[in-house]
CSV table of C-alpha atoms in Angstrom, one decimal:
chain,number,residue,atom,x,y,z
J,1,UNK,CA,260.4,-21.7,339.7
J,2,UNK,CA,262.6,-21.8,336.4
J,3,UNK,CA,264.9,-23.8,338.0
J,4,UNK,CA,262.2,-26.4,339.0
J,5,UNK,CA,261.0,-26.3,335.2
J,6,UNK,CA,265.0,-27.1,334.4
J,7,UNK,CA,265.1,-29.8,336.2
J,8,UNK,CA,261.6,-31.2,335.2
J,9,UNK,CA,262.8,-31.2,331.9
J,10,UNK,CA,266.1,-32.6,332.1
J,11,UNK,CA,264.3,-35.4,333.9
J,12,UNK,CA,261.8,-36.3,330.9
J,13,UNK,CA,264.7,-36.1,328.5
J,14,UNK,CA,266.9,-38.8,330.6
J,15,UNK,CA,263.4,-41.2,330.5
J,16,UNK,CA,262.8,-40.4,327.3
J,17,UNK,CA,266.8,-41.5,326.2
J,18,UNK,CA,266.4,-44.3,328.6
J,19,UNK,CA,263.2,-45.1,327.0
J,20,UNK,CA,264.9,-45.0,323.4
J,21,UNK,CA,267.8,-47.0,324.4
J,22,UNK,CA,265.4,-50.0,325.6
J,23,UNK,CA,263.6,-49.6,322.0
J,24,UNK,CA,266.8,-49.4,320.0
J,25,UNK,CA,267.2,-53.6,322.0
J,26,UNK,CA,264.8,-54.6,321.1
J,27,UNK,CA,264.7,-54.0,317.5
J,28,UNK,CA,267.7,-55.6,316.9
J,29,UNK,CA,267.4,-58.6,314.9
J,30,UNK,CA,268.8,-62.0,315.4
J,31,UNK,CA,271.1,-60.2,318.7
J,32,UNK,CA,270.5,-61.4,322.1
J,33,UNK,CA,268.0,-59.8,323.8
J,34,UNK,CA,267.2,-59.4,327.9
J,35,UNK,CA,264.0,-61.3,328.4
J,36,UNK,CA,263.6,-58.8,331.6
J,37,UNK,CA,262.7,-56.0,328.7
J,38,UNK,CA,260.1,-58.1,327.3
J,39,UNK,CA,256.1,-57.8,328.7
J,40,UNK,CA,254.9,-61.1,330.2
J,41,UNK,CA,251.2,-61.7,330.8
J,42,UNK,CA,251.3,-60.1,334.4
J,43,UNK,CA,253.5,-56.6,333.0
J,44,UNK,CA,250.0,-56.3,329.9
J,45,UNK,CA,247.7,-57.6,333.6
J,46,UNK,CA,249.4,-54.3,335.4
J,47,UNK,CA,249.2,-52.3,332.3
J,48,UNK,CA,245.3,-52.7,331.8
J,49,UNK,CA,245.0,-51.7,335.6
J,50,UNK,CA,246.9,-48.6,335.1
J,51,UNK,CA,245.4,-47.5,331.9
J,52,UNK,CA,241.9,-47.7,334.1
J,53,UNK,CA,244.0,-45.7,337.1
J,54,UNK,CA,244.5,-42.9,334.6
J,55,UNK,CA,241.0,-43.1,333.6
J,56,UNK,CA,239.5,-42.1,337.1
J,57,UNK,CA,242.4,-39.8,337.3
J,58,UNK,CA,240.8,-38.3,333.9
J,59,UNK,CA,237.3,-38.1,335.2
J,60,UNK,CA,238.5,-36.7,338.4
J,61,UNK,CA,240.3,-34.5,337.3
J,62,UNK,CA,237.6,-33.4,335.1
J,63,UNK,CA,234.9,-33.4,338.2
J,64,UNK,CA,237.2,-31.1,339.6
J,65,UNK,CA,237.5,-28.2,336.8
J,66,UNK,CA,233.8,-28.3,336.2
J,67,UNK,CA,233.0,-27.7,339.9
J,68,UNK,CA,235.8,-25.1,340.8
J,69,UNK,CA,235.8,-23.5,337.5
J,70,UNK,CA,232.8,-24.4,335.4
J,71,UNK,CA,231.0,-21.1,336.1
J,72,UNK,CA,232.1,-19.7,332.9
J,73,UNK,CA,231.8,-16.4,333.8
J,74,UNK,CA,231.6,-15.1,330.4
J,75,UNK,CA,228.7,-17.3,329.1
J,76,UNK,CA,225.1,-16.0,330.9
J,77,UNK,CA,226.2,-12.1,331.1
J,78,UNK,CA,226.1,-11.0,327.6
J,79,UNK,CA,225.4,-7.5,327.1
J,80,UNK,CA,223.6,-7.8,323.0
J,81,UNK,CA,220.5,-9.2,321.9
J,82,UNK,CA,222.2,-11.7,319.8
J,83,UNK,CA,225.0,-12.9,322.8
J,84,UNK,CA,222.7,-15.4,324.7
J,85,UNK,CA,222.6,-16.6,320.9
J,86,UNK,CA,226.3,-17.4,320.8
J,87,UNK,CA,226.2,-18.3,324.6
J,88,UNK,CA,223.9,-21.1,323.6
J,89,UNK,CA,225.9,-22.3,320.3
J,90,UNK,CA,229.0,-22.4,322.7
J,91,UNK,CA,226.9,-24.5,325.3
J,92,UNK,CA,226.2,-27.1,322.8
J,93,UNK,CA,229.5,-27.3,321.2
J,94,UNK,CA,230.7,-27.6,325.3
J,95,UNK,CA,228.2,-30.2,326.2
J,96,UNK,CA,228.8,-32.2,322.8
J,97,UNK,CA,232.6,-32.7,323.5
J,98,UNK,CA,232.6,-33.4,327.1
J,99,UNK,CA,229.7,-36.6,326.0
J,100,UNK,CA,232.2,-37.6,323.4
J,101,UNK,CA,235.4,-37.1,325.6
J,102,UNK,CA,233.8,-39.1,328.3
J,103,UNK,CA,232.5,-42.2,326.1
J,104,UNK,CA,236.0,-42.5,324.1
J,105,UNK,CA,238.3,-42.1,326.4
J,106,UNK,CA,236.3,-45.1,328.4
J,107,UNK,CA,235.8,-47.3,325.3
J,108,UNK,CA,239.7,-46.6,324.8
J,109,UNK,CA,241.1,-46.9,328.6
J,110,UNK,CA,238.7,-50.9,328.6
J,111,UNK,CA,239.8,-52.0,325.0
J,112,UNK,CA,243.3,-51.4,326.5
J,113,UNK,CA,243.0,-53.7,329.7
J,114,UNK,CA,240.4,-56.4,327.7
J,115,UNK,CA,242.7,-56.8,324.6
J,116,UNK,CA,245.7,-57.0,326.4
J,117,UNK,CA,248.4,-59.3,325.4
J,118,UNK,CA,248.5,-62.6,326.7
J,119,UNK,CA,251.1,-65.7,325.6
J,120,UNK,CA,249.9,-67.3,322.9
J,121,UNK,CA,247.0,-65.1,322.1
J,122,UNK,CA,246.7,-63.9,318.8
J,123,UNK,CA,244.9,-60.6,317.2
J,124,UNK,CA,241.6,-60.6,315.2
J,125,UNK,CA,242.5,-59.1,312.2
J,126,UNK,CA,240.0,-58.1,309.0
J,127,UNK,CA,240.9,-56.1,305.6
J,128,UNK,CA,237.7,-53.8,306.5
J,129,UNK,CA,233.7,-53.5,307.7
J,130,UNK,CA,232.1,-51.5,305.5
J,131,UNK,CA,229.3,-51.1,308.8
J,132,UNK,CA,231.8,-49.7,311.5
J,133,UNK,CA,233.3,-47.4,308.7
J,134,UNK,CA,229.7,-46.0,308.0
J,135,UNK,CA,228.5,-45.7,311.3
J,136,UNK,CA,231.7,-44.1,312.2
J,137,UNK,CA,231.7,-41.7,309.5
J,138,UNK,CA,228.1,-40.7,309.2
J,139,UNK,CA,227.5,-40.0,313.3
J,140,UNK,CA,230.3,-37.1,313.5
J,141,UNK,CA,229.2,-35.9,309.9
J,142,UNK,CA,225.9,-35.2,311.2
J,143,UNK,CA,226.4,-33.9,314.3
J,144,UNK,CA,229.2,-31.3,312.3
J,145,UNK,CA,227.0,-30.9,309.5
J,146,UNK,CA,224.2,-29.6,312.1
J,147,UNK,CA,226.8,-27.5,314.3
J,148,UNK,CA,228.3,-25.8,311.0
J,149,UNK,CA,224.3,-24.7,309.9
J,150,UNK,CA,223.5,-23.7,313.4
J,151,UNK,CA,226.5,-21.7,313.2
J,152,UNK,CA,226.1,-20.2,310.0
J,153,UNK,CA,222.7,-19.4,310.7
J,154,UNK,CA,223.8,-17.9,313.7
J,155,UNK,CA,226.3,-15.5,312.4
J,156,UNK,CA,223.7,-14.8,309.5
J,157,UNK,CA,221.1,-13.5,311.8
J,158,UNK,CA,223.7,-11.3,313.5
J,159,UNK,CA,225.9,-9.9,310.7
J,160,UNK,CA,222.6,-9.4,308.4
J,161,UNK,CA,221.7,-6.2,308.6
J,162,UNK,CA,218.5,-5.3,306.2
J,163,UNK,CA,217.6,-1.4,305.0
J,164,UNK,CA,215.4,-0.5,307.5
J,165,UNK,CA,217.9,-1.4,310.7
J,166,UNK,CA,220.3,0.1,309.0
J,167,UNK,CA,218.4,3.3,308.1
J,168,UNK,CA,217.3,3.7,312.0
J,169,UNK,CA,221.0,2.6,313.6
J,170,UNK,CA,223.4,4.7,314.9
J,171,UNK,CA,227.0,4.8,312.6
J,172,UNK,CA,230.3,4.8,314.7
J,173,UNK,CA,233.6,4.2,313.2
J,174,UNK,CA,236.2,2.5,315.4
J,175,UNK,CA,240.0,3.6,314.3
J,176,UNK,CA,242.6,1.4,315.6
J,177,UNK,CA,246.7,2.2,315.8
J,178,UNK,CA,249.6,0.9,317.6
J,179,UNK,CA,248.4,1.0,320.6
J,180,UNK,CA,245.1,3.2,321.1
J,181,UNK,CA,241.3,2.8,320.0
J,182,UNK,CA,239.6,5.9,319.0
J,183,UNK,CA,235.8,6.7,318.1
J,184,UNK,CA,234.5,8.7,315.6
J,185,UNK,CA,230.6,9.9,316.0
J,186,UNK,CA,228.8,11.3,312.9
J,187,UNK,CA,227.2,14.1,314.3
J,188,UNK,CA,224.0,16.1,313.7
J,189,UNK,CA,223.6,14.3,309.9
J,190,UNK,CA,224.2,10.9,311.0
J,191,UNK,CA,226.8,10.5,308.3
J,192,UNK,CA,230.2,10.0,308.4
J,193,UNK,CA,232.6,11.7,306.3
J,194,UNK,CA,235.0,10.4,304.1
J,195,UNK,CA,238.5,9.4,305.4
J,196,UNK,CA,241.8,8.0,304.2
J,197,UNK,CA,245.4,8.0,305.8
J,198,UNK,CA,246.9,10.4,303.2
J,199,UNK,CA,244.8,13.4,305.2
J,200,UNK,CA,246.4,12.1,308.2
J,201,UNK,CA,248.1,15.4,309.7
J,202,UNK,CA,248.6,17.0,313.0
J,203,UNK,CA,245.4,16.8,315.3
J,204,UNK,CA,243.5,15.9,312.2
J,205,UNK,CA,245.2,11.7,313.5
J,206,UNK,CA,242.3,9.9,311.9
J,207,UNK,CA,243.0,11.1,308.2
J,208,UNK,CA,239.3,12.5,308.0
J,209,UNK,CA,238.2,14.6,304.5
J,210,UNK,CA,238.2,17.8,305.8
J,211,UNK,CA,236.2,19.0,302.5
J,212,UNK,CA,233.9,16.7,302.3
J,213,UNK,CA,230.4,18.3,303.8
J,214,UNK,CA,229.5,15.2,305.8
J,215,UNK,CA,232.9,15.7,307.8
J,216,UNK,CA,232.0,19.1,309.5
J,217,UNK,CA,230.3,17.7,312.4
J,218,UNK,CA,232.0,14.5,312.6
J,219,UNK,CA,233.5,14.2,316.5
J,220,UNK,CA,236.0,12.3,317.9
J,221,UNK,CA,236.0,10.4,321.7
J,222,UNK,CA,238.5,8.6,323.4
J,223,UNK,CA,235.7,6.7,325.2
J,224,UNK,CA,232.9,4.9,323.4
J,225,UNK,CA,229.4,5.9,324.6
J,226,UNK,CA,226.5,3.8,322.8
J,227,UNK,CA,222.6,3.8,324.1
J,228,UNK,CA,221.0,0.9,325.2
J,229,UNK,CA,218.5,-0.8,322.8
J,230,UNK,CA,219.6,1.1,319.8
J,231,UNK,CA,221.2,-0.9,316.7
J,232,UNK,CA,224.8,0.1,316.0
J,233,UNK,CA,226.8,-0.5,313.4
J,234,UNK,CA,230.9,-0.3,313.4
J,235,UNK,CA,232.9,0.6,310.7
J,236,UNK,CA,236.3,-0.2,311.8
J,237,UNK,CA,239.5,1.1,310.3
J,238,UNK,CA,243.2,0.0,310.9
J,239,UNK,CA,246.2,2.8,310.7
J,240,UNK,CA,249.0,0.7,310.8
J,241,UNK,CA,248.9,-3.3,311.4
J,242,UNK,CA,246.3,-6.1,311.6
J,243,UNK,CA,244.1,-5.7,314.9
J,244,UNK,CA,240.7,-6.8,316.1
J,245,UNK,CA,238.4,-5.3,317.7
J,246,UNK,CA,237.1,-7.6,320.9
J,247,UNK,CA,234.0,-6.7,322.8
J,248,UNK,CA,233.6,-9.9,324.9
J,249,UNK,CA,230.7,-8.6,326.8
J,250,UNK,CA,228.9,-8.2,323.7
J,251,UNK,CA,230.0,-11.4,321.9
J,252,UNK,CA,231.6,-9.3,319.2
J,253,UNK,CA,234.7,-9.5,317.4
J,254,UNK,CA,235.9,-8.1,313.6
J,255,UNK,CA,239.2,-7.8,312.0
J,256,UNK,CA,240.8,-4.2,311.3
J,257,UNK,CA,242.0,-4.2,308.4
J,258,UNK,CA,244.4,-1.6,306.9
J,259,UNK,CA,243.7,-0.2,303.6
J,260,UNK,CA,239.7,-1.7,304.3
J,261,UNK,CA,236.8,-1.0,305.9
J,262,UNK,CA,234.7,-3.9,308.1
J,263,UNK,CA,231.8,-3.9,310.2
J,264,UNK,CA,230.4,-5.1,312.6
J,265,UNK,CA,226.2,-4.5,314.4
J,266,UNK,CA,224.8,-5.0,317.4
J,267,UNK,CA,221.8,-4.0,319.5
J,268,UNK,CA,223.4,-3.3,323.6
J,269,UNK,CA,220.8,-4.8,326.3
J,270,UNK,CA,222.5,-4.0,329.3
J,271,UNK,CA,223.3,-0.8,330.2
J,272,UNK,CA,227.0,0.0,332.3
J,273,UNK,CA,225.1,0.9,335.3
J,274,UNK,CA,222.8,-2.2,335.7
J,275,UNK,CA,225.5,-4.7,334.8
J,276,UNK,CA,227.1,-3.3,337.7
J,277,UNK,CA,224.2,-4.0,339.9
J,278,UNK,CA,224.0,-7.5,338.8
J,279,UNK,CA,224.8,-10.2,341.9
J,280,UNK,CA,227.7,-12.2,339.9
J,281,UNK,CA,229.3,-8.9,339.0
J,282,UNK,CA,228.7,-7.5,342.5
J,283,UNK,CA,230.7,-10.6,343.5
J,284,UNK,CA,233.2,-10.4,341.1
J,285,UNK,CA,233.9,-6.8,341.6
J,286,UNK,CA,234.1,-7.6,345.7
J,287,UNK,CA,236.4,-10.7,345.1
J,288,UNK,CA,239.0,-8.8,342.9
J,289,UNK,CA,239.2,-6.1,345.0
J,290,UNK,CA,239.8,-8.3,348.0
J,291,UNK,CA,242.9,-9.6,346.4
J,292,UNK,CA,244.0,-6.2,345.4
J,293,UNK,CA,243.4,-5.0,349.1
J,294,UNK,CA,245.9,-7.8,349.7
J,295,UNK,CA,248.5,-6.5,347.0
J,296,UNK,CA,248.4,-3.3,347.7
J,297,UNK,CA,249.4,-4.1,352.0
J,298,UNK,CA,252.4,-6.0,350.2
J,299,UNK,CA,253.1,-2.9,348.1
J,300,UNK,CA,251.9,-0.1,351.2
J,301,UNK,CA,254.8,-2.3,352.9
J,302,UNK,CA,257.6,-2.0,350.8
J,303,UNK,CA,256.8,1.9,350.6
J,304,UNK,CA,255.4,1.6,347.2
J,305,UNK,CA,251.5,3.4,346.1
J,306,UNK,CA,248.7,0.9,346.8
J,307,UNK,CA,246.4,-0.3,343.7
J,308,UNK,CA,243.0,1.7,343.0
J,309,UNK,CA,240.1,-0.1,343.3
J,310,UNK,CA,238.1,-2.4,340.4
J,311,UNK,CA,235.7,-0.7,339.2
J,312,UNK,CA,233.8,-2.8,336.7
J,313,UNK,CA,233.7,-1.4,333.0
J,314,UNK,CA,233.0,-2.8,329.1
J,315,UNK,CA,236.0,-3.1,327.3
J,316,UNK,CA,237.0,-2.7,323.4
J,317,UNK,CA,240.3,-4.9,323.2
J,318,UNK,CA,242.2,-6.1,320.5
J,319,UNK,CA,242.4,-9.4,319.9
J,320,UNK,CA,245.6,-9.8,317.6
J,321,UNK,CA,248.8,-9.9,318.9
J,322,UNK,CA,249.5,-6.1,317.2
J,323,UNK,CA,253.1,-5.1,318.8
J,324,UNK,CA,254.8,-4.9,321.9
J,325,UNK,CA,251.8,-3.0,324.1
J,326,UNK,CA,249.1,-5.0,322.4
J,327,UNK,CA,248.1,-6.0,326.0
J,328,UNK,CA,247.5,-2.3,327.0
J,329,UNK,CA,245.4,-1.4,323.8
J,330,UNK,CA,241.9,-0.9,325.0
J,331,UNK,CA,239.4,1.6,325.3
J,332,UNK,CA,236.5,1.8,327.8
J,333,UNK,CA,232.8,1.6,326.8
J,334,UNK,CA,229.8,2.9,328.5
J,335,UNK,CA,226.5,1.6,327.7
J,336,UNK,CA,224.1,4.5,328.4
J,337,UNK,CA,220.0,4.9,328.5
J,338,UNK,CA,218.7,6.9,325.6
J,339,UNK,CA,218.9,10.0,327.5
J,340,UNK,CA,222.3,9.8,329.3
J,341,UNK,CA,223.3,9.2,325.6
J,342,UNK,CA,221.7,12.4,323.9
J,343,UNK,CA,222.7,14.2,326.8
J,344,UNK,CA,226.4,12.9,326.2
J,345,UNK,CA,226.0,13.8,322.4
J,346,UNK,CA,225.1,17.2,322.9
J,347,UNK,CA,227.9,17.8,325.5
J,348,UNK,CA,230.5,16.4,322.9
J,349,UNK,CA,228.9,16.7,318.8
J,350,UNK,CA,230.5,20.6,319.4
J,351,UNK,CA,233.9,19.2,319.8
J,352,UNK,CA,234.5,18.6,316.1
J,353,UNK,CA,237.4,17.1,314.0
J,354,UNK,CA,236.9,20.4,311.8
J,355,UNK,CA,236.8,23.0,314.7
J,356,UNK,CA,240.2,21.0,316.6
J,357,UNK,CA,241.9,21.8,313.2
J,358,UNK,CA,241.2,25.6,312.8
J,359,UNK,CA,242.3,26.1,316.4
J,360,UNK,CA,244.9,24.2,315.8
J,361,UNK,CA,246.0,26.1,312.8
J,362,UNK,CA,244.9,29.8,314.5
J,363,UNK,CA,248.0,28.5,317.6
J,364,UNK,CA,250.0,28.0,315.0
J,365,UNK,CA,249.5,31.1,313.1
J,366,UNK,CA,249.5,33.0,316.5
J,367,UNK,CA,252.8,31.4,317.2
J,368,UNK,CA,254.2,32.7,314.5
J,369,UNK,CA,253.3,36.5,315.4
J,370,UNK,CA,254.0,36.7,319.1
J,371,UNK,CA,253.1,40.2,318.9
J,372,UNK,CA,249.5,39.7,317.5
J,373,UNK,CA,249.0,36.8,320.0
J,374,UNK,CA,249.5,39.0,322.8
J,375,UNK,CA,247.5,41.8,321.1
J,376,UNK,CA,244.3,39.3,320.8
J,377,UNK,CA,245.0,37.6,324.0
J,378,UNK,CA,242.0,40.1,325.8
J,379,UNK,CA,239.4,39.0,323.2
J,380,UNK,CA,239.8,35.2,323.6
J,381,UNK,CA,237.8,34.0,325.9
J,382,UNK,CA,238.4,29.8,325.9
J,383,UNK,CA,241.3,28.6,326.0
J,384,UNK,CA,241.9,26.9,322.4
J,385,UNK,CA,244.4,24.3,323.2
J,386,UNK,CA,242.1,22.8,325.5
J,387,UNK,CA,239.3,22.4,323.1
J,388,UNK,CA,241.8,20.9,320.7
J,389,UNK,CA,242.8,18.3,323.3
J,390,UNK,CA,239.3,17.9,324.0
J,391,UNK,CA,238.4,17.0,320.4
J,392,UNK,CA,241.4,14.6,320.2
């Protein structure tokens, strides 16, 4: 294949010299020039009939896409109140360009075979029109000017978030480093606790105020659980670069910042389970794992482990290119139901930030007295470095 490109290249550079070379001839004033390298009437005649070749090529071509891949399969399976919003914003925007693609490109493709040169046929020219410039001008400025306030009203509606949604919603902060997501939940007082990168240390990785009151029941989660029809808001944090947290499903997307806090809300609709169920995902899940069956009797027969099944999840990607595993950095979400979500919360809120760091610091202390360790070994009766790791 890179030796195809090679020579595919090569080849457009000797036409494009060649090309040159026949330019360089003919600008040269007052010198003999080949009348073979100049267009008569019947090279503009051939000309005009190619540029319309290359027009049904364009509309054929676009046919094609359209049918084989115009199902857009993220546009009609958001998972937020406010995605079939965007879905519709994008739909207009789509349908707007492919109108004007489709009248310019024929207006341009006929003015090039109608205007054609011909011997001893000379251009219409004019200084200006003062009525082509207007209607020119004023059509696309419209048509913006009404795209830009949809928009804006748009992203108004969805990043407004007034007292009393904000009073009932449920606060998660999203903490992103090279190259891992992590959630923190507020716990029993629905507050989060203060945090900055200076407390950063040991299992204590998200730099959380380990004095501040609204801290102690703060959790960690490697996996982010959120409950269907329930407002969330994100506070996002960055530890090291520039990232972005990506939830395509959910037609949300905000900039981590280091050294800043953003935010992001939405409300899920869909919960993990019944976009599973849904017919296009059913379809989607059985026509990926029909091409992995197919890898994985390549790999099976060169003695290597075959690929696990799809399973369809949400993801939380980022969406800036952050380092060299930026493709790997994601985390997996799970939309629950209300009660698959409190049940979660109560399986997980005793898993605190707080209790990870005094076992911590009790292995470390025990570590140091081998002897008193072993002494207290009989009274323990869960196993503290597993907590820890859980709470991480």
């Amino acid at each position: 294949m890179t030796t195809l490109l090679v020579l595919i290249v090569v080849v457009l550079l000797a036409v494009a010299v060649w090309q040159l070379t026949k330019i360089f001839d003919l600008t040269q004033v007052g010198v003999q020039v080949n009348s073979a390298q100049v267009a008569n009437d019947n090279d503009n005649k051939v000309n005009g009939y190619l540029m319309f070749g290359f027009l049904v090529f364009i509309y054929l071509t676009t046919i094609f896409c359209l049918v084989n891949y115009g199902h857009f399969p993220l546009i009609g399976d958001s998972a937020s109140e406010h995605g079939p919003e965007v879905d519709n914003l994008m739909m207009i925007s789509m349908v707007l360009i492919l109108a004007v693609q489709t009248i310019t490109q024929a207006l341009l493709h006929y003015f090039a075979f109608k205007y054609r040169g011909k011997q001893g046929q000379k251009a219409l020219y004019f200084a200006d029109s003062n009525k082509l410039e207007f209607i020119w001008s004023i059509i696309p400025a419209i048509v913006l000017a009404v795209l830009i306030l949809y928009g804006l009203y748009a992203w108004t509606n969805i990043m407004f978030v007034d007292e009393k949604d904000e009073k009932d919603a449920i606060v998660i902060e999203l903490y992103a480093q090279q190259f891992k997501w992590e959630a923190r939940y507020s716990g029993a007082d629905h507050v989060l606790g203060k945090a900055n990168v200076r407390y950063i240390e040991g299992v204590n990785n998200l730099g959380v105020d380990l004095s501040d009151p609204n801290a102690q029941d703060d959790f960690n989660s490697a996996e982010l659980h959120i409950p269907k029809g329930k407002r969330i808001i994100f506070k996002m944090r960055s530890q090291d670069v520039l990232h972005s947290a990506y939830m395509p499903h959910f037609r949300a997307q905000m900039n981590c910042v280091p050294g800043m806090v953003t935010q992001f809300s939405f409300i899920p609709s869909v919960t993990t389970a019944e976009m599973r169920d849904k017919p296009a995902m059913v379809e989607k899940v059985a026509n990926i794992n029909n091409i992995r069956a197919k890898k994985s009797a390549a790999l099976v027969a060169k003695g290597e482990a075959a690929l696990d099944p799809y399973t369809f999840d949400f993801l939380l990607l980022c969406n800036k290119i952050c380092g060299s595993s930026h493709y790997n950095m994601q985390m997996k979400i799970v939309v629950d139901t209300p009660e698959e979500y409190q049940a979660w919360l109560k399986e997980n809120s005793a898993k605190t930030i707080v209790q990870a760091v005094k076992n911590a610091a009790a292995e470390a202390k025990a570590s140091e007295n081998p002897s008193q360790a072993k002494d207290s070994s009989s009274i323990k009766s869960k196993d503290t470095t597993v907590v820890a790791q859980a709470g991480m």
